[in-house]
Tab-separated table of C-alpha atoms in Angstrom:
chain	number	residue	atom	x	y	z
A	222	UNK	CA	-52.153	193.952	-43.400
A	223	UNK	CA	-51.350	190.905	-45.945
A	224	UNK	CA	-49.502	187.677	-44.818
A	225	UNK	CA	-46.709	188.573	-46.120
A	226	UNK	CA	-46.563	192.636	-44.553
A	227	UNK	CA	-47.429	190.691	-41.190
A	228	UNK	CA	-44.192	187.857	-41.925
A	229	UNK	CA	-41.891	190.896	-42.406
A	230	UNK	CA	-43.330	192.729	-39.382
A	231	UNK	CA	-42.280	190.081	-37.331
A	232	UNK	CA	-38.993	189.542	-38.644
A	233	UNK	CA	-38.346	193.096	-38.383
A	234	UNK	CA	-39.112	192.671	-34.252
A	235	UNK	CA	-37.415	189.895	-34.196
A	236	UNK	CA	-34.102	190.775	-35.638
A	237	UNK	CA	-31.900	192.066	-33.707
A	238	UNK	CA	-31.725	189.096	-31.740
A	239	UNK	CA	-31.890	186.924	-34.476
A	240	UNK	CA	-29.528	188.246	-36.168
A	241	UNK	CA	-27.053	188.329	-33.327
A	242	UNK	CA	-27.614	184.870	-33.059
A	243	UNK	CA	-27.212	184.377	-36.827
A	244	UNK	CA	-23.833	186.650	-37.153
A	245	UNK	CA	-22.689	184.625	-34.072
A	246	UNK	CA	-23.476	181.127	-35.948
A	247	UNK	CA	-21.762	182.043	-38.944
A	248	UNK	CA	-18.620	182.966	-36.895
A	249	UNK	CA	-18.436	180.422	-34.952
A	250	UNK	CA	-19.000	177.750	-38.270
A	251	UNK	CA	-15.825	179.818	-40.277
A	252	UNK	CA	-13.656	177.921	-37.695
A	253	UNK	CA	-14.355	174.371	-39.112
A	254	UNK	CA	-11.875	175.413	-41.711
A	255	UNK	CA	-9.400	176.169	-39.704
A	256	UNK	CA	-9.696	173.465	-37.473
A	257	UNK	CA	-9.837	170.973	-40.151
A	258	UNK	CA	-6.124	170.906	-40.662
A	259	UNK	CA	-5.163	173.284	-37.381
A	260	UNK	CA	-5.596	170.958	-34.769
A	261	UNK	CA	-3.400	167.795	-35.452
A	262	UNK	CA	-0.877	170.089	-37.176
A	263	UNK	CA	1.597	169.725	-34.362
A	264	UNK	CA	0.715	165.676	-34.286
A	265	UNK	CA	2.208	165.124	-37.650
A	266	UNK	CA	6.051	164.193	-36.306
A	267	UNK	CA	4.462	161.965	-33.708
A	268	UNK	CA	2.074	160.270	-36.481
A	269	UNK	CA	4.910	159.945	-38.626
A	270	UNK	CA	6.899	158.053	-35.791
A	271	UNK	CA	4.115	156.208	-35.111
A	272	UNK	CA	3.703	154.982	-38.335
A	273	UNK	CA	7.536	154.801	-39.322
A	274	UNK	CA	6.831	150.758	-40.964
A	275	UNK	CA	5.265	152.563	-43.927
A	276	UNK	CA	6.863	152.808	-46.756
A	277	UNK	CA	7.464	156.632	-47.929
A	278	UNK	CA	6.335	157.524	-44.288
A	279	UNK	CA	6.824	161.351	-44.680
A	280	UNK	CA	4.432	162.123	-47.742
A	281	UNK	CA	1.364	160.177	-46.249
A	282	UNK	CA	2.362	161.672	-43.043
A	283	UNK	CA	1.625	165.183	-44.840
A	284	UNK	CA	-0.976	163.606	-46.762
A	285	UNK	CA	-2.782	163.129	-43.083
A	286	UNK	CA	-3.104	167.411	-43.176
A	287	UNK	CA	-4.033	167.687	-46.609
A	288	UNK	CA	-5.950	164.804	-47.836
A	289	UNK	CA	-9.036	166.811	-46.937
A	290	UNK	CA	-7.862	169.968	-48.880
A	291	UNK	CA	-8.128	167.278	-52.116
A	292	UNK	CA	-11.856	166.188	-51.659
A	293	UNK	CA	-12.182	169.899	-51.074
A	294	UNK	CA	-11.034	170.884	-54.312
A	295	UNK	CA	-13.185	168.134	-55.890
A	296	UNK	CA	-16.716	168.793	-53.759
A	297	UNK	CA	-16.648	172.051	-53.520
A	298	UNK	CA	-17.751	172.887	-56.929
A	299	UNK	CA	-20.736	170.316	-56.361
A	300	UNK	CA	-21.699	172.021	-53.150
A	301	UNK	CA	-21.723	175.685	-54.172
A	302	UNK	CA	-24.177	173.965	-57.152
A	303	UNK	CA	-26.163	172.506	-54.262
A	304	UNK	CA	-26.331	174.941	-52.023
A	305	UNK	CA	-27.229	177.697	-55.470
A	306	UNK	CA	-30.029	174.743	-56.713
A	307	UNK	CA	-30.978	173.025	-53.160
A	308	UNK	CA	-30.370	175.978	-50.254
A	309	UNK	CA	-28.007	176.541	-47.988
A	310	UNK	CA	-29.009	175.568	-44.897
A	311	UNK	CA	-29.490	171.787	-45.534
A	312	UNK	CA	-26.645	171.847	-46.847
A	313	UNK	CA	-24.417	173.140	-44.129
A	314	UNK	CA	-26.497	170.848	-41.363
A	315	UNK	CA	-25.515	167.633	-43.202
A	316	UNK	CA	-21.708	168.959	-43.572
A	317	UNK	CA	-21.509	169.524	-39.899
A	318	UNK	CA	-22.621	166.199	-39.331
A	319	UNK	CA	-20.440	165.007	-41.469
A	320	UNK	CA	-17.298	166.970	-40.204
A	321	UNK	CA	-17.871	165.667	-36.881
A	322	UNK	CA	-17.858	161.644	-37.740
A	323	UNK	CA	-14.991	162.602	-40.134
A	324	UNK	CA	-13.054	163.943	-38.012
A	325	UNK	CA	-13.677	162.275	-34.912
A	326	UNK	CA	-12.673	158.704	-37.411
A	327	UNK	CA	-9.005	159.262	-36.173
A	328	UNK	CA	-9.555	158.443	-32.574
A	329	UNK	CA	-9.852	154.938	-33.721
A	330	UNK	CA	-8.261	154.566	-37.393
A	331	UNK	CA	-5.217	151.368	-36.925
A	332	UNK	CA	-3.360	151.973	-40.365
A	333	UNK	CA	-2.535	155.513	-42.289
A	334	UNK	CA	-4.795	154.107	-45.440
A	335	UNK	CA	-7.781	154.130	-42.464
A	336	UNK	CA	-6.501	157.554	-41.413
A	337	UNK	CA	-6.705	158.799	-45.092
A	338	UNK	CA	-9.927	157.908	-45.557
A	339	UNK	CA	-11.029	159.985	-42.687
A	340	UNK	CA	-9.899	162.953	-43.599
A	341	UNK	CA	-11.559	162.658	-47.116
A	342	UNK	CA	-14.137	162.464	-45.200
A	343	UNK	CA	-13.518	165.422	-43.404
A	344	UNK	CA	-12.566	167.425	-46.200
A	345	UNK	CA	-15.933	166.466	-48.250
A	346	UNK	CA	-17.496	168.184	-45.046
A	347	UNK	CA	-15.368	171.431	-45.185
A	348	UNK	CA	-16.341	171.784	-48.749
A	349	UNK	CA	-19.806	172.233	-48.017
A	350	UNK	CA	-19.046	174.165	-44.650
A	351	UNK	CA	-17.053	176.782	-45.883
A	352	UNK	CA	-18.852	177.035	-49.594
A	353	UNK	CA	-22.227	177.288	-47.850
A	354	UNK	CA	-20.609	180.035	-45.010
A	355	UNK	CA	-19.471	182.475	-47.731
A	356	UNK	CA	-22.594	181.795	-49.520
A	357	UNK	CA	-24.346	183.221	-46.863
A	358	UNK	CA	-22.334	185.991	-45.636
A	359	UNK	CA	-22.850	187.447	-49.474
A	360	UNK	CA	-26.763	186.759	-48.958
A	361	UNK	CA	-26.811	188.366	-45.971
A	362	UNK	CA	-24.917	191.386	-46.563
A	363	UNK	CA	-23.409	194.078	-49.076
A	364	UNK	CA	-21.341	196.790	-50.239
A	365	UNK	CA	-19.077	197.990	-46.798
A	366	UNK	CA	-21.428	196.019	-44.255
A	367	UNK	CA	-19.822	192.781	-45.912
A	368	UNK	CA	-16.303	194.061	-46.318
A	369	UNK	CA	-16.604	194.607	-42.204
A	370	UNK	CA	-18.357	190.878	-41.988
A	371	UNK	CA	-15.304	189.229	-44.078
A	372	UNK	CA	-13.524	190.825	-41.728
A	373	UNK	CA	-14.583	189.540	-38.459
A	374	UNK	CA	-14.926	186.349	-39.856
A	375	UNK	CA	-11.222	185.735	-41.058
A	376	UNK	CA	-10.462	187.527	-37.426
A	377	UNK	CA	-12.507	184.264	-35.978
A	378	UNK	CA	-10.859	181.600	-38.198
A	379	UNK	CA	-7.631	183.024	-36.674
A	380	UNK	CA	-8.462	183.009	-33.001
A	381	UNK	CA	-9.714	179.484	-33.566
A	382	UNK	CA	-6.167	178.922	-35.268
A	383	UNK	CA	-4.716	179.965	-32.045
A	384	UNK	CA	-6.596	177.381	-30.207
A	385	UNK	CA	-6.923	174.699	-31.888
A	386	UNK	CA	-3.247	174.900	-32.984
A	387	UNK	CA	-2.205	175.517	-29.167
A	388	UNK	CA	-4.845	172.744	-27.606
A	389	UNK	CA	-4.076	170.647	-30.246
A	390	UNK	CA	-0.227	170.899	-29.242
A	391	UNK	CA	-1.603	170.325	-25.665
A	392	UNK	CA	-3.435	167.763	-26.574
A	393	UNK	CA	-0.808	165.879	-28.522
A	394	UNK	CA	1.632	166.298	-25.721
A	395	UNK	CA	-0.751	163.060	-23.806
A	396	UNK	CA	-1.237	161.297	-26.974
A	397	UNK	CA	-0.678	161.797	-31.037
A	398	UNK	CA	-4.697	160.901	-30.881
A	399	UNK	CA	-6.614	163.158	-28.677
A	400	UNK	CA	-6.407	165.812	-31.481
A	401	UNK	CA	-8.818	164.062	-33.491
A	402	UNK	CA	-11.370	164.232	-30.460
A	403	UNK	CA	-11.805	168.310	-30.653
A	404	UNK	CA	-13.651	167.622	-34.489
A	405	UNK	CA	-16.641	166.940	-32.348
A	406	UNK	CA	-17.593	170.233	-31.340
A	407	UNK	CA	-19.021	170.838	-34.868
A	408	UNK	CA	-21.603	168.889	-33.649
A	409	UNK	CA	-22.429	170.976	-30.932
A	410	UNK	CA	-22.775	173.972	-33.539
A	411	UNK	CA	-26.056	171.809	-35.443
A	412	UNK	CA	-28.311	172.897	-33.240
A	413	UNK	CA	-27.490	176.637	-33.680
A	414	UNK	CA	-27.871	176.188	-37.202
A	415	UNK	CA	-31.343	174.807	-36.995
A	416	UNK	CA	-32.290	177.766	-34.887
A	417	UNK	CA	-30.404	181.123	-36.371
A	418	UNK	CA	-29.440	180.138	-40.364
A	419	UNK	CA	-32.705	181.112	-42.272
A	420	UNK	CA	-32.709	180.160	-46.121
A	421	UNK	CA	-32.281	183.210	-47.552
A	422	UNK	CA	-35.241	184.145	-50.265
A	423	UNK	CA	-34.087	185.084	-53.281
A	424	UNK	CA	-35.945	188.270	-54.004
A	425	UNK	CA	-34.764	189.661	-51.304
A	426	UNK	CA	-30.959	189.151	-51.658
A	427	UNK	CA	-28.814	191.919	-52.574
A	428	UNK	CA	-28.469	193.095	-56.401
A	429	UNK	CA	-24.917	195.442	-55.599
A	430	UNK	CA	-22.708	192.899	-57.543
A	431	UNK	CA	-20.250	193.919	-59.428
A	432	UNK	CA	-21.978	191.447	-62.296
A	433	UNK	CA	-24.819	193.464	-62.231
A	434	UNK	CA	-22.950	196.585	-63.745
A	435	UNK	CA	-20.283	195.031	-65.881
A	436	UNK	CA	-20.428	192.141	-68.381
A	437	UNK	CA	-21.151	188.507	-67.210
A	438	UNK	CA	-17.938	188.126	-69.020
A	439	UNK	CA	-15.862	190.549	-67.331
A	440	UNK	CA	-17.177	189.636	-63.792
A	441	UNK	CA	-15.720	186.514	-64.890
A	442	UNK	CA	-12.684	187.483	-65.167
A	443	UNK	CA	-12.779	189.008	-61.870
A	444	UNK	CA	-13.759	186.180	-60.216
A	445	UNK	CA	-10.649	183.603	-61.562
A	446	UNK	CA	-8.178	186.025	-61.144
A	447	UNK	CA	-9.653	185.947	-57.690
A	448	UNK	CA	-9.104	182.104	-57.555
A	449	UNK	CA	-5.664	182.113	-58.477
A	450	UNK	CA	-4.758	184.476	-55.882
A	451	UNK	CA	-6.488	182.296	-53.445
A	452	UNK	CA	-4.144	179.043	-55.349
A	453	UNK	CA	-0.999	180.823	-54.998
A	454	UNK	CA	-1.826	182.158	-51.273
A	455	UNK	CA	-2.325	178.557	-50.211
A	456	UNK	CA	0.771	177.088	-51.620
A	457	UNK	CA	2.501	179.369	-50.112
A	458	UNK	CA	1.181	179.632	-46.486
A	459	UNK	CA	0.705	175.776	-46.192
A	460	UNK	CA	4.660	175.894	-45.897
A	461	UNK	CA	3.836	176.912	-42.126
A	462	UNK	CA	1.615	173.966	-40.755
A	463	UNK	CA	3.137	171.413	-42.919
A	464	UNK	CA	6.684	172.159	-42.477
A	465	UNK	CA	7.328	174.212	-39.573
A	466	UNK	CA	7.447	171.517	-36.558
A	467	UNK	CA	10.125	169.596	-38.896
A	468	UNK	CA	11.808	172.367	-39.306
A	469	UNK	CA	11.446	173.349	-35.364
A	470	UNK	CA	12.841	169.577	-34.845
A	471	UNK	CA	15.481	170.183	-37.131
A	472	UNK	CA	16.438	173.010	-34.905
A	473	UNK	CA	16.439	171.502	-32.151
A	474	UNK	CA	12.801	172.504	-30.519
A	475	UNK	CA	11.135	169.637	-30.911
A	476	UNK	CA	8.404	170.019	-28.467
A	477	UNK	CA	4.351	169.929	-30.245
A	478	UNK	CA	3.494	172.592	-27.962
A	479	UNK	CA	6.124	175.233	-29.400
A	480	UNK	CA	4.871	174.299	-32.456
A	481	UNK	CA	1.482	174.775	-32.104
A	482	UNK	CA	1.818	177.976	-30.591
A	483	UNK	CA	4.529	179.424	-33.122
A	484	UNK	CA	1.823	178.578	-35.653
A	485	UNK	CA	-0.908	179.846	-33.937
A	486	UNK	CA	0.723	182.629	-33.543
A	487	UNK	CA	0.337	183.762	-36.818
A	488	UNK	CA	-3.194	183.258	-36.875
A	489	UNK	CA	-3.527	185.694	-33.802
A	490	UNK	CA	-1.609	188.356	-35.621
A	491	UNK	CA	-3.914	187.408	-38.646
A	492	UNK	CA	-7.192	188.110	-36.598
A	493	UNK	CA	-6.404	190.955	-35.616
A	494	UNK	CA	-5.191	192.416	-38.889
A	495	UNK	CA	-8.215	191.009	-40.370
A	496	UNK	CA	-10.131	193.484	-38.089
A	497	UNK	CA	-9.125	196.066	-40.114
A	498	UNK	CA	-9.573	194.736	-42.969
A	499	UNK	CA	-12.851	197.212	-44.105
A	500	UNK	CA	-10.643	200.408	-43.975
A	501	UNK	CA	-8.062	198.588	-45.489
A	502	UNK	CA	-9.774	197.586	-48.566
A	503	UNK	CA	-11.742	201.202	-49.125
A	504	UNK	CA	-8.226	202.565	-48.657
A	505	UNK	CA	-6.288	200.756	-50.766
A	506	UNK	CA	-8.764	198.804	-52.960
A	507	UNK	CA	-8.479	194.941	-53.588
A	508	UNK	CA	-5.172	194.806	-55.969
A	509	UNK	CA	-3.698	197.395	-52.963
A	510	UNK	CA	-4.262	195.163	-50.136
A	511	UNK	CA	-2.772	192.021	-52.376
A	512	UNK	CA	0.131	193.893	-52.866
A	513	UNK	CA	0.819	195.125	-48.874
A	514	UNK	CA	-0.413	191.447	-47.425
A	515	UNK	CA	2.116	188.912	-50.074
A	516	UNK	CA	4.859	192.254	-49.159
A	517	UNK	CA	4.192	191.091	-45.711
A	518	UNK	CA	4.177	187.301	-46.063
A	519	UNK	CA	7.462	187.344	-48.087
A	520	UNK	CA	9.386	189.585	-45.269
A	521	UNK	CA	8.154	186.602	-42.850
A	522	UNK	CA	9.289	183.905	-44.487
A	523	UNK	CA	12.205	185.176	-45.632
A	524	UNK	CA	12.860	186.180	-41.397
A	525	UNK	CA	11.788	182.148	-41.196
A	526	UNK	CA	14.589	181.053	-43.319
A	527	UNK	CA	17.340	183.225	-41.258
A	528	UNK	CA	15.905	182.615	-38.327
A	529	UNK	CA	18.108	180.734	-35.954
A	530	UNK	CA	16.493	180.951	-33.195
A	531	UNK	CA	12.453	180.464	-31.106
A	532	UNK	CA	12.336	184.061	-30.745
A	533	UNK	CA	12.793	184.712	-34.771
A	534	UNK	CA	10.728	182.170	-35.629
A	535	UNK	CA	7.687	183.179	-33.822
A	536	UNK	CA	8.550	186.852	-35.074
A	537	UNK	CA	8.438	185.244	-38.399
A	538	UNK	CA	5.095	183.435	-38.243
A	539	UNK	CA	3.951	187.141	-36.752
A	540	UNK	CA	4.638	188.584	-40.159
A	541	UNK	CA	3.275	185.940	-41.716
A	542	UNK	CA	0.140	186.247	-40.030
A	543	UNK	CA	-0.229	189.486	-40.680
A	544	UNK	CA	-0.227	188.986	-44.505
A	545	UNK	CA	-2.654	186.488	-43.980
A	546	UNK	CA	-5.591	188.440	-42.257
A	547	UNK	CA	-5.316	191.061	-44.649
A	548	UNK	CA	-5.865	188.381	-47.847
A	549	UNK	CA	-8.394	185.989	-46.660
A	550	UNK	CA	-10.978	188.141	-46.244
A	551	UNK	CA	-9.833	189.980	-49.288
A	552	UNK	CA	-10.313	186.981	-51.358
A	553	UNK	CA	-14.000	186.338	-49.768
A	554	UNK	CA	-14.979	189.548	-50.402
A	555	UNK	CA	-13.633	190.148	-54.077
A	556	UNK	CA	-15.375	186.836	-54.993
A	557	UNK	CA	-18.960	187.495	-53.594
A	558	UNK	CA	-18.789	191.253	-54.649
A	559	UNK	CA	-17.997	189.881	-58.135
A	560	UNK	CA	-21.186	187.192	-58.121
A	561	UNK	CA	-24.634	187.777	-59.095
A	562	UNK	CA	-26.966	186.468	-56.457
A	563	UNK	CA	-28.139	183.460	-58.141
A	564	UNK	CA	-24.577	182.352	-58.505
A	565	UNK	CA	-22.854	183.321	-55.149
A	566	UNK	CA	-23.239	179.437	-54.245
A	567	UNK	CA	-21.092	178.197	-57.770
A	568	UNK	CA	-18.651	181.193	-56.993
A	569	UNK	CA	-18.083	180.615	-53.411
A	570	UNK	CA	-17.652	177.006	-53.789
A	571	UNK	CA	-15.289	177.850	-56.828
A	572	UNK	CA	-13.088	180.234	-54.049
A	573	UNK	CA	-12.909	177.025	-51.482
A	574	UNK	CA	-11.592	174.468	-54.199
A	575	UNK	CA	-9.193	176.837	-55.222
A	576	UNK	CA	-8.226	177.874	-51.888
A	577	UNK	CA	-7.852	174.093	-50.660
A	578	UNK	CA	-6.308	173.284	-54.470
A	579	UNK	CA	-3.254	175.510	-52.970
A	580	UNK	CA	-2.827	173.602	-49.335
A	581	UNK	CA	-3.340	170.469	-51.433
A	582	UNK	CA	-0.382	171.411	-53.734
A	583	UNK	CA	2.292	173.174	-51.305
A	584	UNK	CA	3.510	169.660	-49.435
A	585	UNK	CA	4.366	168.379	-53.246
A	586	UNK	CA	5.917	171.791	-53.690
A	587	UNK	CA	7.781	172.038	-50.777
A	588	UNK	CA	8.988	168.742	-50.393
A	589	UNK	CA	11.080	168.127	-52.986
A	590	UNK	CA	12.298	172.030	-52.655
A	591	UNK	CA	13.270	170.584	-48.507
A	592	UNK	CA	15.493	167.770	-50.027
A	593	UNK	CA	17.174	169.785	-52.749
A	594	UNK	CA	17.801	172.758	-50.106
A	595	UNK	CA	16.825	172.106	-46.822
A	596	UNK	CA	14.556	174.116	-44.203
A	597	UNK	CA	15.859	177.192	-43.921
A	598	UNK	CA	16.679	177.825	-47.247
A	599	UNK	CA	12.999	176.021	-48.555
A	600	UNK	CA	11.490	179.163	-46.865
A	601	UNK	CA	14.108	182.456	-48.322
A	602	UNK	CA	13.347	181.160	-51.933
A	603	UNK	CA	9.746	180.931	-50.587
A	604	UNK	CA	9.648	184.520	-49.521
A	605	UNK	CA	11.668	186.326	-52.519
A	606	UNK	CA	9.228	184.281	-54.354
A	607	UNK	CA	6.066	186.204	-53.272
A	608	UNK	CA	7.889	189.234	-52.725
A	609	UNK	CA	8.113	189.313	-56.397
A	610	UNK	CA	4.376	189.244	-56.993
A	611	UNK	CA	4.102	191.919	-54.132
A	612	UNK	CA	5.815	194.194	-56.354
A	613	UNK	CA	3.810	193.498	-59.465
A	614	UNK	CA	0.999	193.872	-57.045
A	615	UNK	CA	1.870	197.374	-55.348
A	616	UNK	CA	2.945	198.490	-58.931
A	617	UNK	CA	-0.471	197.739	-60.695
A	618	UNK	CA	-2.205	199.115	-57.605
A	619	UNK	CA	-0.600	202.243	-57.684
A	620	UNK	CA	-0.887	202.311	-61.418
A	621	UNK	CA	-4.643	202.173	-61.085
A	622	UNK	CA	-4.728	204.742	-58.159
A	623	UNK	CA	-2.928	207.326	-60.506
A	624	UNK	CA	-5.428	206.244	-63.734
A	625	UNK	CA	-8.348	206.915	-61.488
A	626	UNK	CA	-7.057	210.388	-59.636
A	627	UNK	CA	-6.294	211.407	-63.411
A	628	UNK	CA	-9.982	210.429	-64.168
A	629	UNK	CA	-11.112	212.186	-61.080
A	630	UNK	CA	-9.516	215.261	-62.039
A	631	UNK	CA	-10.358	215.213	-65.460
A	632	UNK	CA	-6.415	215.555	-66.340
């Protein structure tokens, strides 16, 4: 038996194990995303109060959430080159060293500017987290096996949103700080990195990409329609964590704890949606599921803006949730189905900046849409907003469902 028959052997012994341990790794790293803005969410009224002697308090106040979303959009694009030229696994043990002292900066930041630079910090980290974490999901698997994957793993970003958003309420309820503290657990996670996350080897990755039957060109094309998707998403579900304790306060609920959990909510409805996600998307097909999961978002938020009351609003941030586990792991799986193996670095990393381009963009959106019509109002307009693309969604969908039963059928 050669070296390399014997190295195979013993991976194939090995694996189940291993790859339990890998699968679980990868899980459990998808919820630095989430956490990165999740977890002082419901701290942002007491951060603004603390820091009221600023001048334009409320937009660095925002800017505290999604700062990091900005040196996302910047470094992602470098890290999905890095982690396509240098490997993956280096990569993602330096960003969740990084993510920890990034995050953790807050516990002891005196001025916003100091608080700022933190979370560009953090968000640096994220981009190589989350671009190195789809990376290797589309290494690792393909065809249905990575539908199911994207699946589970948008299911674990939102039970971490559940926690994080809830402890972090908790948490804020002692102190606007101790938030900041839960960052370190990405720490904790290095160690399972450096034991489970094997480089992948290039010969061995996958070649069922949708670039390897169509034109470079056309895969393309794919793959940025993709990316504004993930844009337009983000925009529009970043009106929950940025806006919705404001809008609790200006309601009269003012505590960080109902906020937390009517945001977390959401991201428990999401998780388990996302669950089914594998069905889903052989049912329905990518433009299908688009269609059904904005449909969904825009019924929430336009339940958010008549909601007068805790009940509706956490009814609201249901639906909303429920949109969102169906397109998150739609997005990650259109993307690394449309990328050739030598590229599923560049694309992923192309999928996070535009993803994080969105929650960058939505405070600047939304704000000046709260002054001109308040809350309430901010989120209807919202919601017949993407209910319009829902339709152009479920229209093209069906359109294509017709063209290929015709095809089928040879009518």
């Amino acid at each position: 038996m050669s070296a390399l028959q014997q190295v195979q052997a013993a991976e194939v012994l090995a694996a189940p194990g291993r790859h339990a341990g890998r699968n679980t790794t990868l899980l459990l790293t998808s919820t630095l995303t989430i956490m990165a803005g999740a977890t002082i969410s419901p701290s942002l009224p007491a951060i603004e109060s603390h820091f009221a002697g600023s001048p334009n308090v409320e937009i660095p106040t925002r800017l505290v959430l999604t700062l990091p979303a900005l040196s996302i959009v910047i470094c992602a694009p470098f890290a999905g080159e890095l982690a396509d030229r240098l490997g993956r696994r280096p990569l993602l043990i330096a960003a969740a060293l990084l993510y920890g002292l990034g995050g953790m900066s807050g516990l002891l930041a005196d001025s916003l500017p100091g608080l700022l630079v933190g979370r560009a910090l953090l968000g640096i980290a994220v981009a190589g987290v989350m671009t190195t974490a789809t990376a290797l999901v589309g290494d690792y698997f393909s065809g249905p096996a990575r539908d199911r994957f994207m699946g589970y793993q948008s299911a674990f970003v939102g039970f971490g949103g559940l926690i994080f958003l809830t402890g972090g309420g908790m948490l804020a309820e002692l102190h606007w700080r101790a938030p900041f503290a839960v960052y370190g657990l990405s720490l904790l996670l290095i160690p399972a990195v450096v034991a489970f996350i094997d480089e992948p080897v290039r010969g061995r990755m996958s070649t069922l990409s949708v670039a390897s039957q169509v034109s470079a060109r056309t895969a393309w094309l794919a793959v940025f329609a993709v990316y504004i998707a993930a844009v337009f998403n983000s925009v529009a579900f970043y009106l929950l964590p940025t806006q919705l304790p404001f809008h609790l306060n200006a309601m009269g609920i003012g505590s960080p704890t109902l906020a937390g959990l009517a945001i977390g909510l959401g991201n428990l409805i999401g998780a388990a949606a996302a669950l089914a996600y594998a069905p889903l998307r052989a049912r329905l097909g990518v433009i299908g599921v688009f269609g059904l999961a904005f449909g969904l978002m825009a019924t929430g938020y336009i339940l958010l803006g008549l909601a007068s009351s805790l009940a509706t609003v956490l009814l609201a941030g249901a639906v909303v949730g429920l949109g969102l586990g169906m397109i998150m792991p739609n997005i990650a799986a259109a993307a690394m189905a449309a990328a050739a193996p030598d590229m599923r670095g560049r694309v992923a990393g192309g999928m996070t900046a535009s993803i994080f381009a969105g929650h960058f963009i939505s405070p600047f959106v939304s704000q000046p849409m709260i002054a001109a019509f308040g809350f309430a109002n901010t989120y209807l307009y919202t919601g017949l907003v993407v209910g319009s693309i829902a339709v152009v969604g479920g229209v093209v969908a069906v359109l294509r469902a017709s063209t290929r039963r015709e095809n089928e059928t040879g009518l």
